[in-house]
Amino acid sequence: MSCKSRSINYKCRCRVKTSEEILSRFKGERRQFLHTLFTCAVKKKVWFTMDIDQAVQKTGSPRKRIITAFDYLEQKGDLELKVSGPRLGFRRIAGQDIDIPAIKEKLVKRFVTREKNDIRRLQQVVEMVNHAGCKTRFLMSYFGEDIEKDCGHCSLCLNGENAPIERGTAGAERLDFSLMEKLHSLRKKYPEALQSPRQMTRFLCGLSSPLLIKNKLGKHELFG
């Protein structure tokens, strides 16, 4: 059994005012709270980043107050705010016997199922694009509704024809073979991370994995 908690990082940068100018509008406890909050920010090349969990510990204030403060400062035009990707943290609950192989198998099955569903949905998009009839009717039918007649404004209804998207070798003559050589060389260098066609596809599509991270391939020029 495991327990998880959501952690959110904020990125922010000053638009017009400095932190001193922002603090000058506040007094007493609110000023001290914001001053402590600002000291939690870490300066990057352009943005300041802040870990909300660390800010909660340092300020002694609840998460809701910190987020509300950021939202308020953004509304006043003091800061430009950007939320970076939420992440999940896990910890093991003491006293629990965990079947690691069983959990691993369960997670693998879950991710495989999710990936298959994503591919299936993508294929349905291709089917809609290639549909020989009214595309609006096709889409409404997917959601269980029949509009009984063509919409009159989709590409098929307006043009009277549909140019299907087909898989093939179109453009193969323009392939950059030097790029292919780099790819094959990279595959030989990192066989564990790039051995299967699936691994190669994920690498070229910019989809990370533990092995890609381990070998620092996410920074390679061919990634994505």
PDB file of C-alpha atoms in Angstrom:
ATOM      1  CA  MET A   1       0.000   0.000   0.000  1.00  0.00           C
ATOM      2  CA  SER A   2       1.282   3.453  -0.787  1.00  0.00           C
ATOM      3  CA  CYS A   3       0.160   6.997  -0.191  1.00  0.00           C
ATOM      4  CA  LYS A   4       0.461   9.851  -2.692  1.00  0.00           C
ATOM      5  CA  SER A   5       0.315  13.628  -2.460  1.00  0.00           C
ATOM      6  CA  ARG A   6       0.123  16.264  -5.180  1.00  0.00           C
ATOM      7  CA  SER A   7       2.871  18.858  -5.344  1.00  0.00           C
ATOM      8  CA  ILE A   8       2.723  21.906  -7.599  1.00  0.00           C
ATOM      9  CA  ASN A   9       5.564  24.184  -8.613  1.00  0.00           C
ATOM     10  CA  TYR A  10       5.065  27.806  -9.620  1.00  0.00           C
ATOM     11  CA  LYS A  11       7.099  29.832 -12.055  1.00  0.00           C
ATOM     12  CA  CYS A  12       6.823  33.593 -11.774  1.00  0.00           C
ATOM     13  CA  ARG A  13       8.582  36.685 -13.034  1.00  0.00           C
ATOM     14  CA  CYS A  14       8.154  40.376 -12.344  1.00  0.00           C
ATOM     15  CA  ARG A  15       6.492  42.373 -15.068  1.00  0.00           C
ATOM     16  CA  VAL A  16       7.052  45.931 -13.899  1.00  0.00           C
ATOM     17  CA  LYS A  17       7.569  46.017 -10.146  1.00  0.00           C
ATOM     18  CA  THR A  18      10.384  44.702  -8.015  1.00  0.00           C
ATOM     19  CA  SER A  19       9.752  42.709  -4.852  1.00  0.00           C
ATOM     20  CA  GLU A  20      10.518  45.842  -2.807  1.00  0.00           C
ATOM     21  CA  GLU A  21       7.854  47.806  -4.690  1.00  0.00           C
ATOM     22  CA  ILE A  22       5.340  45.019  -4.160  1.00  0.00           C
ATOM     23  CA  LEU A  23       6.107  44.778  -0.433  1.00  0.00           C
ATOM     24  CA  SER A  24       5.779  48.540   0.004  1.00  0.00           C
ATOM     25  CA  ARG A  25       1.992  48.236  -0.385  1.00  0.00           C
ATOM     26  CA  PHE A  26       1.680  45.912   2.602  1.00  0.00           C
ATOM     27  CA  LYS A  27       2.239  46.253   6.330  1.00  0.00           C
ATOM     28  CA  GLY A  28       2.613  44.089   9.395  1.00  0.00           C
ATOM     29  CA  GLU A  29       2.027  40.363   9.166  1.00  0.00           C
ATOM     30  CA  ARG A  30       1.005  40.398   5.494  1.00  0.00           C
ATOM     31  CA  ARG A  31       4.243  42.128   4.531  1.00  0.00           C
ATOM     32  CA  GLN A  32       6.283  39.637   6.571  1.00  0.00           C
ATOM     33  CA  PHE A  33       4.390  36.727   5.007  1.00  0.00           C
ATOM     34  CA  LEU A  34       5.084  37.963   1.453  1.00  0.00           C
ATOM     35  CA  HIS A  35       8.715  38.725   2.286  1.00  0.00           C
ATOM     36  CA  THR A  36       9.230  35.165   3.552  1.00  0.00           C
ATOM     37  CA  LEU A  37       7.356  33.809   0.543  1.00  0.00           C
ATOM     38  CA  PHE A  38       9.590  35.702  -1.886  1.00  0.00           C
ATOM     39  CA  THR A  39      12.710  34.264  -0.211  1.00  0.00           C
ATOM     40  CA  CYS A  40      11.481  30.802  -1.240  1.00  0.00           C
ATOM     41  CA  ALA A  41      11.842  31.713  -4.931  1.00  0.00           C
ATOM     42  CA  VAL A  42      14.869  30.400  -6.810  1.00  0.00           C
ATOM     43  CA  LYS A  43      16.165  32.555  -9.682  1.00  0.00           C
ATOM     44  CA  LYS A  44      16.572  30.800 -13.006  1.00  0.00           C
ATOM     45  CA  LYS A  45      17.603  32.310 -16.344  1.00  0.00           C
ATOM     46  CA  VAL A  46      14.323  34.183 -16.831  1.00  0.00           C
ATOM     47  CA  TRP A  47      11.836  32.851 -14.299  1.00  0.00           C
ATOM     48  CA  PHE A  48      11.811  32.464 -10.554  1.00  0.00           C
ATOM     49  CA  THR A  49      10.634  29.003  -9.512  1.00  0.00           C
ATOM     50  CA  MET A  50       9.049  28.021  -6.249  1.00  0.00           C
ATOM     51  CA  ASP A  51       8.185  24.696  -4.666  1.00  0.00           C
ATOM     52  CA  ILE A  52       4.868  25.195  -2.887  1.00  0.00           C
ATOM     53  CA  ASP A  53       5.529  22.417  -0.357  1.00  0.00           C
ATOM     54  CA  GLN A  54       8.767  24.102   0.697  1.00  0.00           C
ATOM     55  CA  ALA A  55       7.027  27.475   0.855  1.00  0.00           C
ATOM     56  CA  VAL A  56       4.368  25.993   3.153  1.00  0.00           C
ATOM     57  CA  GLN A  57       7.061  24.764   5.528  1.00  0.00           C
ATOM     58  CA  LYS A  58       9.064  27.996   5.485  1.00  0.00           C
ATOM     59  CA  THR A  59       6.158  30.431   5.854  1.00  0.00           C
ATOM     60  CA  GLY A  60       4.119  28.251   8.192  1.00  0.00           C
ATOM     61  CA  SER A  61       1.057  29.174   6.133  1.00  0.00           C
ATOM     62  CA  PRO A  62      -1.425  26.808   4.505  1.00  0.00           C
ATOM     63  CA  ARG A  63      -1.132  26.004   0.809  1.00  0.00           C
ATOM     64  CA  LYS A  64      -4.417  27.784   0.048  1.00  0.00           C
ATOM     65  CA  ARG A  65      -3.114  31.097   1.395  1.00  0.00           C
ATOM     66  CA  ILE A  66       0.068  30.900  -0.697  1.00  0.00           C
ATOM     67  CA  ILE A  67      -1.814  30.132  -3.907  1.00  0.00           C
ATOM     68  CA  THR A  68      -4.348  32.882  -3.143  1.00  0.00           C
ATOM     69  CA  ALA A  69      -1.492  35.362  -2.624  1.00  0.00           C
ATOM     70  CA  PHE A  70       0.050  34.492  -5.977  1.00  0.00           C
ATOM     71  CA  ASP A  71      -3.304  34.795  -7.735  1.00  0.00           C
ATOM     72  CA  TYR A  72      -3.875  38.208  -6.117  1.00  0.00           C
ATOM     73  CA  LEU A  73      -0.442  39.526  -7.148  1.00  0.00           C
ATOM     74  CA  GLU A  74      -0.992  38.330 -10.700  1.00  0.00           C
ATOM     75  CA  GLN A  75      -4.395  40.044 -10.869  1.00  0.00           C
ATOM     76  CA  LYS A  76      -2.752  43.286  -9.715  1.00  0.00           C
ATOM     77  CA  GLY A  77      -0.190  43.005 -12.518  1.00  0.00           C
ATOM     78  CA  ASP A  78       2.745  42.541 -10.151  1.00  0.00           C
ATOM     79  CA  LEU A  79       3.749  39.104 -11.381  1.00  0.00           C
ATOM     80  CA  GLU A  80       3.425  36.908 -14.409  1.00  0.00           C
ATOM     81  CA  LEU A  81       2.495  33.477 -13.170  1.00  0.00           C
ATOM     82  CA  LYS A  82       2.916  30.089 -14.745  1.00  0.00           C
ATOM     83  CA  VAL A  83       2.137  26.737 -13.147  1.00  0.00           C
ATOM     84  CA  SER A  84       4.610  24.019 -14.062  1.00  0.00           C
ATOM     85  CA  GLY A  85       3.593  20.382 -14.293  1.00  0.00           C
ATOM     86  CA  PRO A  86       2.066  18.880 -11.148  1.00  0.00           C
ATOM     87  CA  ARG A  87       3.904  15.862  -9.838  1.00  0.00           C
ATOM     88  CA  LEU A  88       2.914  13.039  -7.555  1.00  0.00           C
ATOM     89  CA  GLY A  89       5.012  12.024  -4.575  1.00  0.00           C
ATOM     90  CA  PHE A  90       4.744   8.543  -3.089  1.00  0.00           C
ATOM     91  CA  ARG A  91       5.740   7.173   0.279  1.00  0.00           C
ATOM     92  CA  ARG A  92       5.553   3.689   1.723  1.00  0.00           C
ATOM     93  CA  ILE A  93       3.253   3.226   4.694  1.00  0.00           C
ATOM     94  CA  ALA A  94       5.136   1.604   7.569  1.00  0.00           C
ATOM     95  CA  GLY A  95       4.105  -1.876   8.571  1.00  0.00           C
ATOM     96  CA  GLN A  96       2.694  -2.850   5.189  1.00  0.00           C
ATOM     97  CA  ASP A  97       3.996  -5.856   3.250  1.00  0.00           C
ATOM     98  CA  ILE A  98       4.244  -4.897  -0.412  1.00  0.00           C
ATOM     99  CA  ASP A  99       4.346  -7.348  -3.307  1.00  0.00           C
ATOM    100  CA  ILE A 100       6.654  -5.357  -5.613  1.00  0.00           C
ATOM    101  CA  PRO A 101       6.426  -7.786  -8.616  1.00  0.00           C
ATOM    102  CA  ALA A 102       2.628  -7.733  -8.433  1.00  0.00           C
ATOM    103  CA  ILE A 103       2.528  -3.932  -8.300  1.00  0.00           C
ATOM    104  CA  LYS A 104       4.972  -3.734 -11.200  1.00  0.00           C
ATOM    105  CA  GLU A 105       2.855  -6.093 -13.307  1.00  0.00           C
ATOM    106  CA  LYS A 106      -0.293  -4.140 -12.479  1.00  0.00           C
ATOM    107  CA  LEU A 107       1.296  -0.805 -13.448  1.00  0.00           C
ATOM    108  CA  VAL A 108       2.707  -2.203 -16.699  1.00  0.00           C
ATOM    109  CA  LYS A 109      -0.715  -3.536 -17.685  1.00  0.00           C
ATOM    110  CA  ARG A 110      -2.298  -0.195 -16.822  1.00  0.00           C
ATOM    111  CA  PHE A 111       0.146   1.798 -18.959  1.00  0.00           C
ATOM    112  CA  VAL A 112      -0.125  -0.648 -21.872  1.00  0.00           C
ATOM    113  CA  THR A 113      -3.922  -0.385 -21.756  1.00  0.00           C
ATOM    114  CA  ARG A 114      -3.752   3.408 -21.637  1.00  0.00           C
ATOM    115  CA  GLU A 115      -1.337   3.496 -24.565  1.00  0.00           C
ATOM    116  CA  LYS A 116      -3.587   1.208 -26.632  1.00  0.00           C
ATOM    117  CA  ASN A 117      -6.578   3.419 -25.878  1.00  0.00           C
ATOM    118  CA  ASP A 118      -4.637   6.523 -26.927  1.00  0.00           C
ATOM    119  CA  ILE A 119      -3.630   4.863 -30.208  1.00  0.00           C
ATOM    120  CA  ARG A 120      -7.220   3.773 -30.787  1.00  0.00           C
ATOM    121  CA  ARG A 121      -8.497   7.326 -30.261  1.00  0.00           C
ATOM    122  CA  LEU A 122      -5.868   8.647 -32.650  1.00  0.00           C
ATOM    123  CA  GLN A 123      -6.967   6.102 -35.243  1.00  0.00           C
ATOM    124  CA  GLN A 124     -10.556   7.276 -34.807  1.00  0.00           C
ATOM    125  CA  VAL A 125      -9.419  10.811 -35.643  1.00  0.00           C
ATOM    126  CA  VAL A 126      -7.812   9.492 -38.841  1.00  0.00           C
ATOM    127  CA  GLU A 127     -11.052   7.639 -39.638  1.00  0.00           C
ATOM    128  CA  MET A 128     -13.019  10.861 -39.223  1.00  0.00           C
ATOM    129  CA  VAL A 129     -10.624  12.774 -41.497  1.00  0.00           C
ATOM    130  CA  ASN A 130     -10.834  10.000 -44.118  1.00  0.00           C
ATOM    131  CA  HIS A 131     -14.596   9.563 -43.781  1.00  0.00           C
ATOM    132  CA  ALA A 132     -16.237   9.737 -47.213  1.00  0.00           C
ATOM    133  CA  GLY A 133     -19.435  11.321 -45.887  1.00  0.00           C
ATOM    134  CA  CYS A 134     -20.393  14.292 -43.763  1.00  0.00           C
ATOM    135  CA  LYS A 135     -17.776  14.687 -41.068  1.00  0.00           C
ATOM    136  CA  THR A 136     -20.136  16.420 -38.651  1.00  0.00           C
ATOM    137  CA  ARG A 137     -22.576  13.509 -38.837  1.00  0.00           C
ATOM    138  CA  PHE A 138     -19.669  11.116 -38.267  1.00  0.00           C
ATOM    139  CA  LEU A 139     -18.564  13.067 -35.195  1.00  0.00           C
ATOM    140  CA  MET A 140     -22.091  13.397 -33.784  1.00  0.00           C
ATOM    141  CA  SER A 141     -22.632   9.678 -34.309  1.00  0.00           C
ATOM    142  CA  TYR A 142     -19.538   9.018 -32.198  1.00  0.00           C
ATOM    143  CA  PHE A 143     -21.248  10.843 -29.323  1.00  0.00           C
ATOM    144  CA  GLY A 144     -24.464   8.885 -29.875  1.00  0.00           C
ATOM    145  CA  GLU A 145     -26.479  11.542 -31.728  1.00  0.00           C
ATOM    146  CA  ASP A 146     -27.914  11.350 -35.250  1.00  0.00           C
ATOM    147  CA  ILE A 147     -28.513  14.723 -36.936  1.00  0.00           C
ATOM    148  CA  GLU A 148     -30.401  12.878 -39.752  1.00  0.00           C
ATOM    149  CA  LYS A 149     -28.974  15.001 -42.558  1.00  0.00           C
ATOM    150  CA  ASP A 150     -25.611  16.350 -43.670  1.00  0.00           C
ATOM    151  CA  CYS A 151     -24.457  19.526 -41.910  1.00  0.00           C
ATOM    152  CA  GLY A 152     -23.708  21.491 -45.088  1.00  0.00           C
ATOM    153  CA  HIS A 153     -20.591  23.198 -43.707  1.00  0.00           C
ATOM    154  CA  CYS A 154     -17.897  20.552 -43.227  1.00  0.00           C
ATOM    155  CA  SER A 155     -15.143  20.096 -45.830  1.00  0.00           C
ATOM    156  CA  LEU A 156     -16.969  17.209 -47.529  1.00  0.00           C
ATOM    157  CA  CYS A 157     -20.273  19.080 -47.716  1.00  0.00           C
ATOM    158  CA  LEU A 158     -18.586  22.238 -49.046  1.00  0.00           C
ATOM    159  CA  ASN A 159     -16.182  20.608 -51.518  1.00  0.00           C
ATOM    160  CA  GLY A 160     -18.097  17.484 -52.468  1.00  0.00           C
ATOM    161  CA  GLU A 161     -14.973  15.354 -52.152  1.00  0.00           C
ATOM    162  CA  ASN A 162     -12.497  14.162 -49.590  1.00  0.00           C
ATOM    163  CA  ALA A 163      -8.743  13.679 -49.988  1.00  0.00           C
ATOM    164  CA  PRO A 164      -7.921  10.787 -47.659  1.00  0.00           C
ATOM    165  CA  ILE A 165      -4.754  10.580 -45.612  1.00  0.00           C
ATOM    166  CA  GLU A 166      -2.891   7.403 -46.461  1.00  0.00           C
ATOM    167  CA  ARG A 167       0.161   5.780 -45.009  1.00  0.00           C
ATOM    168  CA  GLY A 168       2.847   5.222 -47.577  1.00  0.00           C
ATOM    169  CA  THR A 169       6.302   6.144 -48.759  1.00  0.00           C
ATOM    170  CA  ALA A 170       5.490   9.648 -49.939  1.00  0.00           C
ATOM    171  CA  GLY A 171       8.503  11.843 -49.349  1.00  0.00           C
ATOM    172  CA  ALA A 172      10.855   8.904 -48.794  1.00  0.00           C
ATOM    173  CA  GLU A 173      13.109  10.234 -51.533  1.00  0.00           C
ATOM    174  CA  ARG A 174      13.726  13.312 -49.392  1.00  0.00           C
ATOM    175  CA  LEU A 175      14.899  11.391 -46.329  1.00  0.00           C
ATOM    176  CA  ASP A 176      18.009  12.762 -44.672  1.00  0.00           C
ATOM    177  CA  PHE A 177      20.265   9.700 -44.659  1.00  0.00           C
ATOM    178  CA  SER A 178      22.859  11.450 -42.511  1.00  0.00           C
ATOM    179  CA  LEU A 179      20.143  11.736 -39.890  1.00  0.00           C
ATOM    180  CA  MET A 180      19.417   8.023 -40.231  1.00  0.00           C
ATOM    181  CA  GLU A 181      23.088   7.254 -39.724  1.00  0.00           C
ATOM    182  CA  LYS A 182      23.107   9.301 -36.511  1.00  0.00           C
ATOM    183  CA  LEU A 183      20.053   7.419 -35.340  1.00  0.00           C
ATOM    184  CA  HIS A 184      21.578   3.990 -36.011  1.00  0.00           C
ATOM    185  CA  SER A 185      24.790   5.049 -34.303  1.00  0.00           C
ATOM    186  CA  LEU A 186      22.852   6.234 -31.287  1.00  0.00           C
ATOM    187  CA  ARG A 187      20.944   2.984 -31.169  1.00  0.00           C
ATOM    188  CA  LYS A 188      24.183   0.974 -31.071  1.00  0.00           C
ATOM    189  CA  LYS A 189      25.525   3.167 -28.291  1.00  0.00           C
ATOM    190  CA  TYR A 190      22.397   2.807 -26.131  1.00  0.00           C
ATOM    191  CA  PRO A 191      20.934  -0.612 -27.013  1.00  0.00           C
ATOM    192  CA  GLU A 192      19.091  -0.992 -23.731  1.00  0.00           C
ATOM    193  CA  ALA A 193      17.187   2.281 -24.129  1.00  0.00           C
ATOM    194  CA  LEU A 194      16.666   2.197 -27.921  1.00  0.00           C
ATOM    195  CA  GLN A 195      16.530  -1.486 -28.799  1.00  0.00           C
ATOM    196  CA  SER A 196      12.905  -1.986 -29.790  1.00  0.00           C
ATOM    197  CA  PRO A 197      10.939  -0.105 -32.477  1.00  0.00           C
ATOM    198  CA  ARG A 198       8.593   1.065 -29.714  1.00  0.00           C
ATOM    199  CA  GLN A 199      11.488   2.595 -27.768  1.00  0.00           C
ATOM    200  CA  MET A 200      12.781   4.285 -30.909  1.00  0.00           C
ATOM    201  CA  THR A 201       9.352   5.680 -31.710  1.00  0.00           C
ATOM    202  CA  ARG A 202       8.908   7.083 -28.218  1.00  0.00           C
ATOM    203  CA  PHE A 203      12.373   8.666 -28.398  1.00  0.00           C
ATOM    204  CA  LEU A 204      11.705  10.327 -31.764  1.00  0.00           C
ATOM    205  CA  CYS A 205       8.272  11.516 -30.591  1.00  0.00           C
ATOM    206  CA  GLY A 206       9.794  13.119 -27.502  1.00  0.00           C
ATOM    207  CA  LEU A 207       8.178  10.731 -25.019  1.00  0.00           C
ATOM    208  CA  SER A 208      10.452  10.202 -22.062  1.00  0.00           C
ATOM    209  CA  SER A 209      11.075   6.987 -20.134  1.00  0.00           C
ATOM    210  CA  PRO A 210      13.206   5.936 -17.149  1.00  0.00           C
ATOM    211  CA  LEU A 211      15.880   4.507 -19.460  1.00  0.00           C
ATOM    212  CA  LEU A 212      16.006   7.668 -21.571  1.00  0.00           C
ATOM    213  CA  ILE A 213      16.340   9.759 -18.425  1.00  0.00           C
ATOM    214  CA  LYS A 214      19.017   7.439 -17.038  1.00  0.00           C
ATOM    215  CA  ASN A 215      21.084   7.810 -20.211  1.00  0.00           C
ATOM    216  CA  LYS A 216      20.324  11.562 -20.476  1.00  0.00           C
ATOM    217  CA  LEU A 217      18.866  11.069 -23.959  1.00  0.00           C
ATOM    218  CA  GLY A 218      16.128  13.613 -23.335  1.00  0.00           C
ATOM    219  CA  LYS A 219      18.697  16.322 -24.125  1.00  0.00           C
ATOM    220  CA  HIS A 220      19.853  14.706 -27.374  1.00  0.00           C
ATOM    221  CA  GLU A 221      19.239  16.628 -30.602  1.00  0.00           C
ATOM    222  CA  LEU A 222      17.164  13.773 -32.046  1.00  0.00           C
ATOM    223  CA  PHE A 223      14.842  13.546 -29.040  1.00  0.00           C
ATOM    224  CA  GLY A 224      11.402  14.699 -30.133  1.00  0.00           C
TER     225      GLY A 224
END
